[in-house]
């Protein structure tokens, strides 16, 4: 049984903190992330402060199940659903039209949010236990490297959060998720290259626009 310490959290404590509007660090498939409820404006502002990141930049979101996607967008896109069928859980983030419930600060005033169903079991469990999609941006001061180890987190960043959920498996590093936007039926544009390759998208039956 994992024991909570001032900086180390167990799952129950992390969920309680998130429910109280706090910010926590947690593992994902690549690096440790820092996040909060995707619907809590004040907690989202704390994420920006902890990272020393410009508030004009959008923040990505993870979900713990396909059902949580409906909490972020009112648009039922067949292409999004087929991408999810092919690549979720996995390192594919999809830009979707944000619902009115999503704060503008999260989207960088774009009206869209990048979402993925993380393949990391702890990240998914945290979303499901918290009952909301979670902000999932790398847990580092902006401009500094991300880390795969809880001991490698910047103490200045940790000080701006409620603590660190450090449960196995450890993040594996590597590239950030591939980010795509929908440009038409079965058609996407790659906004950011990542682990899901052009070839994988083409093999799954999607067209790629330049």
PDB file of C-alpha atoms in Angstrom:
ATOM      1  CA  UNK A   1       0.000   0.000   0.000  1.00  0.00           C
ATOM      2  CA  UNK A   2       1.463   3.319  -1.069  1.00  0.00           C
ATOM      3  CA  UNK A   3       1.813   5.871   1.722  1.00  0.00           C
ATOM      4  CA  UNK A   4       1.215   9.582   1.211  1.00  0.00           C
ATOM      5  CA  UNK A   5       3.988  11.967   2.278  1.00  0.00           C
ATOM      6  CA  UNK A   6       4.054  15.784   1.971  1.00  0.00           C
ATOM      7  CA  UNK A   7       5.196  15.528  -1.674  1.00  0.00           C
ATOM      8  CA  UNK A   8       4.182  11.936  -2.502  1.00  0.00           C
ATOM      9  CA  UNK A   9       0.501  11.134  -2.901  1.00  0.00           C
ATOM     10  CA  UNK A  10      -1.497   7.943  -3.040  1.00  0.00           C
ATOM     11  CA  UNK A  11      -4.340   7.652  -5.560  1.00  0.00           C
ATOM     12  CA  UNK A  12      -7.069   8.488  -3.040  1.00  0.00           C
ATOM     13  CA  UNK A  13      -5.307  11.644  -1.895  1.00  0.00           C
ATOM     14  CA  UNK A  14      -4.577  12.748  -5.460  1.00  0.00           C
ATOM     15  CA  UNK A  15      -8.245  12.342  -6.397  1.00  0.00           C
ATOM     16  CA  UNK A  16      -9.346  14.297  -3.326  1.00  0.00           C
ATOM     17  CA  UNK A  17      -6.940  17.118  -4.144  1.00  0.00           C
ATOM     18  CA  UNK A  18      -8.186  17.296  -7.730  1.00  0.00           C
ATOM     19  CA  UNK A  19     -11.764  17.412  -6.487  1.00  0.00           C
ATOM     20  CA  UNK A  20     -10.835  20.322  -4.232  1.00  0.00           C
ATOM     21  CA  UNK A  21      -9.452  22.331  -7.134  1.00  0.00           C
ATOM     22  CA  UNK A  22      -5.803  21.474  -6.612  1.00  0.00           C
ATOM     23  CA  UNK A  23      -3.051  20.573  -9.078  1.00  0.00           C
ATOM     24  CA  UNK A  24      -1.044  17.325  -9.008  1.00  0.00           C
ATOM     25  CA  UNK A  25       1.862  15.717 -10.864  1.00  0.00           C
ATOM     26  CA  UNK A  26       1.323  12.198 -12.232  1.00  0.00           C
ATOM     27  CA  UNK A  27       2.915   9.730 -14.668  1.00  0.00           C
ATOM     28  CA  UNK A  28       1.966   9.342 -18.314  1.00  0.00           C
ATOM     29  CA  UNK A  29       3.309   7.066 -21.036  1.00  0.00           C
ATOM     30  CA  UNK A  30       6.124   9.508 -21.894  1.00  0.00           C
ATOM     31  CA  UNK A  31       6.902  11.884 -18.998  1.00  0.00           C
ATOM     32  CA  UNK A  32       5.497  13.092 -15.716  1.00  0.00           C
ATOM     33  CA  UNK A  33       2.605  15.493 -16.259  1.00  0.00           C
ATOM     34  CA  UNK A  34       1.128  18.266 -14.175  1.00  0.00           C
ATOM     35  CA  UNK A  35      -2.603  18.754 -14.318  1.00  0.00           C
ATOM     36  CA  UNK A  36      -5.985  19.389 -12.790  1.00  0.00           C
ATOM     37  CA  UNK A  37      -9.649  19.195 -13.717  1.00  0.00           C
ATOM     38  CA  UNK A  38     -10.119  20.371 -17.291  1.00  0.00           C
ATOM     39  CA  UNK A  39     -13.121  22.416 -16.129  1.00  0.00           C
ATOM     40  CA  UNK A  40     -11.603  24.317 -13.189  1.00  0.00           C
ATOM     41  CA  UNK A  41     -10.456  27.765 -14.354  1.00  0.00           C
ATOM     42  CA  UNK A  42      -8.571  28.597 -11.173  1.00  0.00           C
ATOM     43  CA  UNK A  43      -6.746  25.256 -11.111  1.00  0.00           C
ATOM     44  CA  UNK A  44      -5.814  25.669 -14.785  1.00  0.00           C
ATOM     45  CA  UNK A  45      -4.338  29.075 -13.960  1.00  0.00           C
ATOM     46  CA  UNK A  46      -2.254  27.363 -11.249  1.00  0.00           C
ATOM     47  CA  UNK A  47      -0.869  24.938 -13.854  1.00  0.00           C
ATOM     48  CA  UNK A  48       0.313  27.881 -15.956  1.00  0.00           C
ATOM     49  CA  UNK A  49       1.860  29.487 -12.871  1.00  0.00           C
ATOM     50  CA  UNK A  50       3.592  26.281 -11.766  1.00  0.00           C
ATOM     51  CA  UNK A  51       5.140  25.845 -15.229  1.00  0.00           C
ATOM     52  CA  UNK A  52       5.836  29.580 -15.653  1.00  0.00           C
ATOM     53  CA  UNK A  53       4.101  29.197 -19.007  1.00  0.00           C
ATOM     54  CA  UNK A  54       2.328  31.845 -21.063  1.00  0.00           C
ATOM     55  CA  UNK A  55      -1.420  31.792 -20.453  1.00  0.00           C
ATOM     56  CA  UNK A  56      -2.050  32.254 -24.171  1.00  0.00           C
ATOM     57  CA  UNK A  57      -0.863  28.705 -24.959  1.00  0.00           C
ATOM     58  CA  UNK A  58      -3.479  25.909 -24.980  1.00  0.00           C
ATOM     59  CA  UNK A  59      -3.109  22.899 -22.711  1.00  0.00           C
ATOM     60  CA  UNK A  60      -3.726  19.275 -23.766  1.00  0.00           C
ATOM     61  CA  UNK A  61      -6.161  16.974 -21.968  1.00  0.00           C
ATOM     62  CA  UNK A  62      -6.353  13.244 -21.267  1.00  0.00           C
ATOM     63  CA  UNK A  63      -9.407  11.106 -20.641  1.00  0.00           C
ATOM     64  CA  UNK A  64      -9.777   7.828 -18.820  1.00  0.00           C
ATOM     65  CA  UNK A  65     -12.419   6.326 -21.129  1.00  0.00           C
ATOM     66  CA  UNK A  66     -14.097   7.013 -24.459  1.00  0.00           C
ATOM     67  CA  UNK A  67     -17.191   8.112 -22.549  1.00  0.00           C
ATOM     68  CA  UNK A  68     -15.306  11.081 -21.082  1.00  0.00           C
ATOM     69  CA  UNK A  69     -14.791  12.516 -24.574  1.00  0.00           C
ATOM     70  CA  UNK A  70     -18.431  13.669 -24.496  1.00  0.00           C
ATOM     71  CA  UNK A  71     -17.593  15.877 -21.511  1.00  0.00           C
ATOM     72  CA  UNK A  72     -15.217  17.922 -23.686  1.00  0.00           C
ATOM     73  CA  UNK A  73     -17.051  18.235 -26.992  1.00  0.00           C
ATOM     74  CA  UNK A  74     -20.665  18.280 -28.186  1.00  0.00           C
ATOM     75  CA  UNK A  75     -19.636  17.334 -31.720  1.00  0.00           C
ATOM     76  CA  UNK A  76     -20.136  13.670 -32.574  1.00  0.00           C
ATOM     77  CA  UNK A  77     -17.613  13.230 -35.366  1.00  0.00           C
ATOM     78  CA  UNK A  78     -17.470   9.928 -37.200  1.00  0.00           C
ATOM     79  CA  UNK A  79     -13.837  10.574 -38.117  1.00  0.00           C
ATOM     80  CA  UNK A  80     -12.900  11.233 -34.479  1.00  0.00           C
ATOM     81  CA  UNK A  81     -14.659   8.025 -33.473  1.00  0.00           C
ATOM     82  CA  UNK A  82     -12.803   6.027 -36.112  1.00  0.00           C
ATOM     83  CA  UNK A  83      -9.467   7.523 -35.080  1.00  0.00           C
ATOM     84  CA  UNK A  84     -10.274   6.563 -31.496  1.00  0.00           C
ATOM     85  CA  UNK A  85     -11.204   3.039 -32.589  1.00  0.00           C
ATOM     86  CA  UNK A  86      -7.871   2.691 -34.354  1.00  0.00           C
ATOM     87  CA  UNK A  87      -5.457   4.376 -31.938  1.00  0.00           C
ATOM     88  CA  UNK A  88      -6.911   4.739 -28.416  1.00  0.00           C
ATOM     89  CA  UNK A  89      -5.654   4.078 -25.832  1.00  0.00           C
ATOM     90  CA  UNK A  90      -2.478   5.398 -27.370  1.00  0.00           C
ATOM     91  CA  UNK A  91      -0.245   8.325 -28.190  1.00  0.00           C
ATOM     92  CA  UNK A  92      -2.612  10.073 -30.586  1.00  0.00           C
ATOM     93  CA  UNK A  93      -4.085  13.436 -29.594  1.00  0.00           C
ATOM     94  CA  UNK A  94      -7.062  14.726 -31.594  1.00  0.00           C
ATOM     95  CA  UNK A  95      -8.113  18.366 -31.829  1.00  0.00           C
ATOM     96  CA  UNK A  96     -11.851  18.520 -31.148  1.00  0.00           C
ATOM     97  CA  UNK A  97     -14.294  21.408 -30.896  1.00  0.00           C
ATOM     98  CA  UNK A  98     -14.539  22.325 -27.223  1.00  0.00           C
ATOM     99  CA  UNK A  99     -17.931  22.410 -25.536  1.00  0.00           C
ATOM    100  CA  UNK A 100     -19.063  25.497 -23.624  1.00  0.00           C
ATOM    101  CA  UNK A 101     -18.086  23.687 -20.411  1.00  0.00           C
ATOM    102  CA  UNK A 102     -14.390  23.891 -21.351  1.00  0.00           C
ATOM    103  CA  UNK A 103     -12.788  27.141 -20.125  1.00  0.00           C
ATOM    104  CA  UNK A 104     -11.396  29.386 -22.852  1.00  0.00           C
ATOM    105  CA  UNK A 105      -8.054  29.572 -21.029  1.00  0.00           C
ATOM    106  CA  UNK A 106      -7.597  25.836 -21.601  1.00  0.00           C
ATOM    107  CA  UNK A 107      -8.023  26.185 -25.366  1.00  0.00           C
ATOM    108  CA  UNK A 108      -5.878  29.310 -25.695  1.00  0.00           C
ATOM    109  CA  UNK A 109      -9.043  31.026 -26.971  1.00  0.00           C
ATOM    110  CA  UNK A 110      -9.018  28.720 -30.026  1.00  0.00           C
ATOM    111  CA  UNK A 111     -12.262  26.917 -29.218  1.00  0.00           C
ATOM    112  CA  UNK A 112     -10.517  23.565 -29.686  1.00  0.00           C
ATOM    113  CA  UNK A 113      -8.902  21.156 -27.277  1.00  0.00           C
ATOM    114  CA  UNK A 114      -6.338  18.402 -27.886  1.00  0.00           C
ATOM    115  CA  UNK A 115      -7.448  15.159 -26.226  1.00  0.00           C
ATOM    116  CA  UNK A 116      -6.112  11.623 -26.020  1.00  0.00           C
ATOM    117  CA  UNK A 117      -6.982   8.438 -24.153  1.00  0.00           C
ATOM    118  CA  UNK A 118      -3.650   7.776 -22.473  1.00  0.00           C
ATOM    119  CA  UNK A 119      -2.215   4.258 -22.623  1.00  0.00           C
ATOM    120  CA  UNK A 120      -0.739   4.770 -19.127  1.00  0.00           C
ATOM    121  CA  UNK A 121      -2.874   2.846 -16.585  1.00  0.00           C
ATOM    122  CA  UNK A 122      -2.276   5.289 -13.706  1.00  0.00           C
ATOM    123  CA  UNK A 123      -3.192   8.326 -15.806  1.00  0.00           C
ATOM    124  CA  UNK A 124      -6.404   6.614 -16.948  1.00  0.00           C
ATOM    125  CA  UNK A 125      -7.270   5.493 -13.422  1.00  0.00           C
ATOM    126  CA  UNK A 126      -6.730   9.022 -12.125  1.00  0.00           C
ATOM    127  CA  UNK A 127      -9.132  10.439 -14.738  1.00  0.00           C
ATOM    128  CA  UNK A 128     -11.765   7.829 -13.983  1.00  0.00           C
ATOM    129  CA  UNK A 129     -11.455   8.161 -10.205  1.00  0.00           C
ATOM    130  CA  UNK A 130     -11.588  11.962 -10.434  1.00  0.00           C
ATOM    131  CA  UNK A 131     -14.584  11.697 -12.759  1.00  0.00           C
ATOM    132  CA  UNK A 132     -13.297  14.354 -15.170  1.00  0.00           C
ATOM    133  CA  UNK A 133     -10.849  14.781 -18.022  1.00  0.00           C
ATOM    134  CA  UNK A 134      -7.519  16.098 -16.762  1.00  0.00           C
ATOM    135  CA  UNK A 135      -5.086  18.691 -18.026  1.00  0.00           C
ATOM    136  CA  UNK A 136      -1.939  16.785 -19.027  1.00  0.00           C
ATOM    137  CA  UNK A 137       1.024  19.000 -19.786  1.00  0.00           C
ATOM    138  CA  UNK A 138       4.628  18.007 -19.103  1.00  0.00           C
ATOM    139  CA  UNK A 139       5.645  18.613 -15.489  1.00  0.00           C
ATOM    140  CA  UNK A 140       8.530  20.961 -16.107  1.00  0.00           C
ATOM    141  CA  UNK A 141       9.262  24.653 -15.944  1.00  0.00           C
ATOM    142  CA  UNK A 142       8.716  25.987 -19.474  1.00  0.00           C
ATOM    143  CA  UNK A 143      11.925  25.732 -21.467  1.00  0.00           C
ATOM    144  CA  UNK A 144      13.381  23.067 -19.170  1.00  0.00           C
ATOM    145  CA  UNK A 145      13.477  19.324 -19.952  1.00  0.00           C
ATOM    146  CA  UNK A 146      10.667  16.979 -18.970  1.00  0.00           C
ATOM    147  CA  UNK A 147      11.424  13.998 -16.712  1.00  0.00           C
ATOM    148  CA  UNK A 148      10.540  10.314 -16.478  1.00  0.00           C
ATOM    149  CA  UNK A 149      11.385  10.160 -12.750  1.00  0.00           C
ATOM    150  CA  UNK A 150       9.519  11.723  -9.831  1.00  0.00           C
ATOM    151  CA  UNK A 151      12.860  12.521  -8.209  1.00  0.00           C
ATOM    152  CA  UNK A 152      13.755  14.534 -11.294  1.00  0.00           C
ATOM    153  CA  UNK A 153      10.827  16.955 -10.959  1.00  0.00           C
ATOM    154  CA  UNK A 154      11.802  20.569 -10.394  1.00  0.00           C
ATOM    155  CA  UNK A 155      11.124  21.442  -6.717  1.00  0.00           C
ATOM    156  CA  UNK A 156       9.899  24.875  -7.827  1.00  0.00           C
ATOM    157  CA  UNK A 157       7.184  23.257  -9.927  1.00  0.00           C
ATOM    158  CA  UNK A 158       6.249  20.715  -7.241  1.00  0.00           C
ATOM    159  CA  UNK A 159       5.906  23.567  -4.740  1.00  0.00           C
ATOM    160  CA  UNK A 160       3.089  24.968  -6.872  1.00  0.00           C
ATOM    161  CA  UNK A 161       1.112  21.708  -6.724  1.00  0.00           C
ATOM    162  CA  UNK A 162      -0.521  19.519  -4.119  1.00  0.00           C
ATOM    163  CA  UNK A 163       2.134  16.826  -4.615  1.00  0.00           C
ATOM    164  CA  UNK A 164       3.240  13.940  -6.809  1.00  0.00           C
ATOM    165  CA  UNK A 165       1.415  10.700  -7.605  1.00  0.00           C
ATOM    166  CA  UNK A 166       4.315   8.321  -8.246  1.00  0.00           C
ATOM    167  CA  UNK A 167       2.987   4.871  -9.146  1.00  0.00           C
ATOM    168  CA  UNK A 168       4.373   2.320 -11.616  1.00  0.00           C
ATOM    169  CA  UNK A 169       4.895   1.861 -14.444  1.00  0.00           C
ATOM    170  CA  UNK A 170       7.395   4.692 -14.835  1.00  0.00           C
ATOM    171  CA  UNK A 171       7.074   6.924 -17.910  1.00  0.00           C
ATOM    172  CA  UNK A 172       9.137   5.645 -20.834  1.00  0.00           C
ATOM    173  CA  UNK A 173      10.188   8.947 -22.399  1.00  0.00           C
ATOM    174  CA  UNK A 174      10.178   9.367 -26.153  1.00  0.00           C
ATOM    175  CA  UNK A 175       8.190  11.682 -28.389  1.00  0.00           C
ATOM    176  CA  UNK A 176       5.087  13.597 -27.348  1.00  0.00           C
ATOM    177  CA  UNK A 177       1.856  12.254 -28.801  1.00  0.00           C
ATOM    178  CA  UNK A 178       1.050  12.731 -32.459  1.00  0.00           C
ATOM    179  CA  UNK A 179      -1.451  15.584 -32.798  1.00  0.00           C
ATOM    180  CA  UNK A 180      -3.982  15.654 -35.637  1.00  0.00           C
ATOM    181  CA  UNK A 181      -6.864  17.849 -36.684  1.00  0.00           C
ATOM    182  CA  UNK A 182      -9.830  16.703 -38.731  1.00  0.00           C
ATOM    183  CA  UNK A 183     -10.004  18.355 -42.159  1.00  0.00           C
ATOM    184  CA  UNK A 184     -12.730  16.241 -43.738  1.00  0.00           C
ATOM    185  CA  UNK A 185     -14.321  12.784 -43.724  1.00  0.00           C
ATOM    186  CA  UNK A 186     -11.550  10.257 -42.993  1.00  0.00           C
ATOM    187  CA  UNK A 187      -9.044  13.091 -43.563  1.00  0.00           C
ATOM    188  CA  UNK A 188      -6.571  14.595 -41.113  1.00  0.00           C
ATOM    189  CA  UNK A 189      -3.706  17.052 -40.985  1.00  0.00           C
ATOM    190  CA  UNK A 190      -0.757  16.263 -38.749  1.00  0.00           C
ATOM    191  CA  UNK A 191      -0.130  19.230 -36.472  1.00  0.00           C
ATOM    192  CA  UNK A 192       2.701  17.536 -34.551  1.00  0.00           C
ATOM    193  CA  UNK A 193       4.618  14.416 -35.515  1.00  0.00           C
ATOM    194  CA  UNK A 194       4.888  11.741 -32.835  1.00  0.00           C
ATOM    195  CA  UNK A 195       4.706   7.987 -32.196  1.00  0.00           C
ATOM    196  CA  UNK A 196       1.668   7.468 -34.462  1.00  0.00           C
ATOM    197  CA  UNK A 197       3.235   7.719 -37.910  1.00  0.00           C
ATOM    198  CA  UNK A 198       1.884   8.820 -41.282  1.00  0.00           C
ATOM    199  CA  UNK A 199       2.122   5.199 -42.368  1.00  0.00           C
ATOM    200  CA  UNK A 200       0.024   4.030 -39.411  1.00  0.00           C
ATOM    201  CA  UNK A 201      -2.676   6.602 -40.220  1.00  0.00           C
ATOM    202  CA  UNK A 202      -2.673   5.662 -43.900  1.00  0.00           C
ATOM    203  CA  UNK A 203      -2.803   1.940 -43.068  1.00  0.00           C
ATOM    204  CA  UNK A 204      -5.822   2.611 -40.828  1.00  0.00           C
ATOM    205  CA  UNK A 205      -7.617   4.148 -43.807  1.00  0.00           C
ATOM    206  CA  UNK A 206      -7.143   7.882 -43.243  1.00  0.00           C
ATOM    207  CA  UNK A 207      -6.047  10.446 -45.791  1.00  0.00           C
ATOM    208  CA  UNK A 208      -3.387  12.971 -44.768  1.00  0.00           C
ATOM    209  CA  UNK A 209      -3.580  16.556 -45.945  1.00  0.00           C
ATOM    210  CA  UNK A 210      -0.372  18.649 -46.183  1.00  0.00           C
TER     211      UNK A 210
END
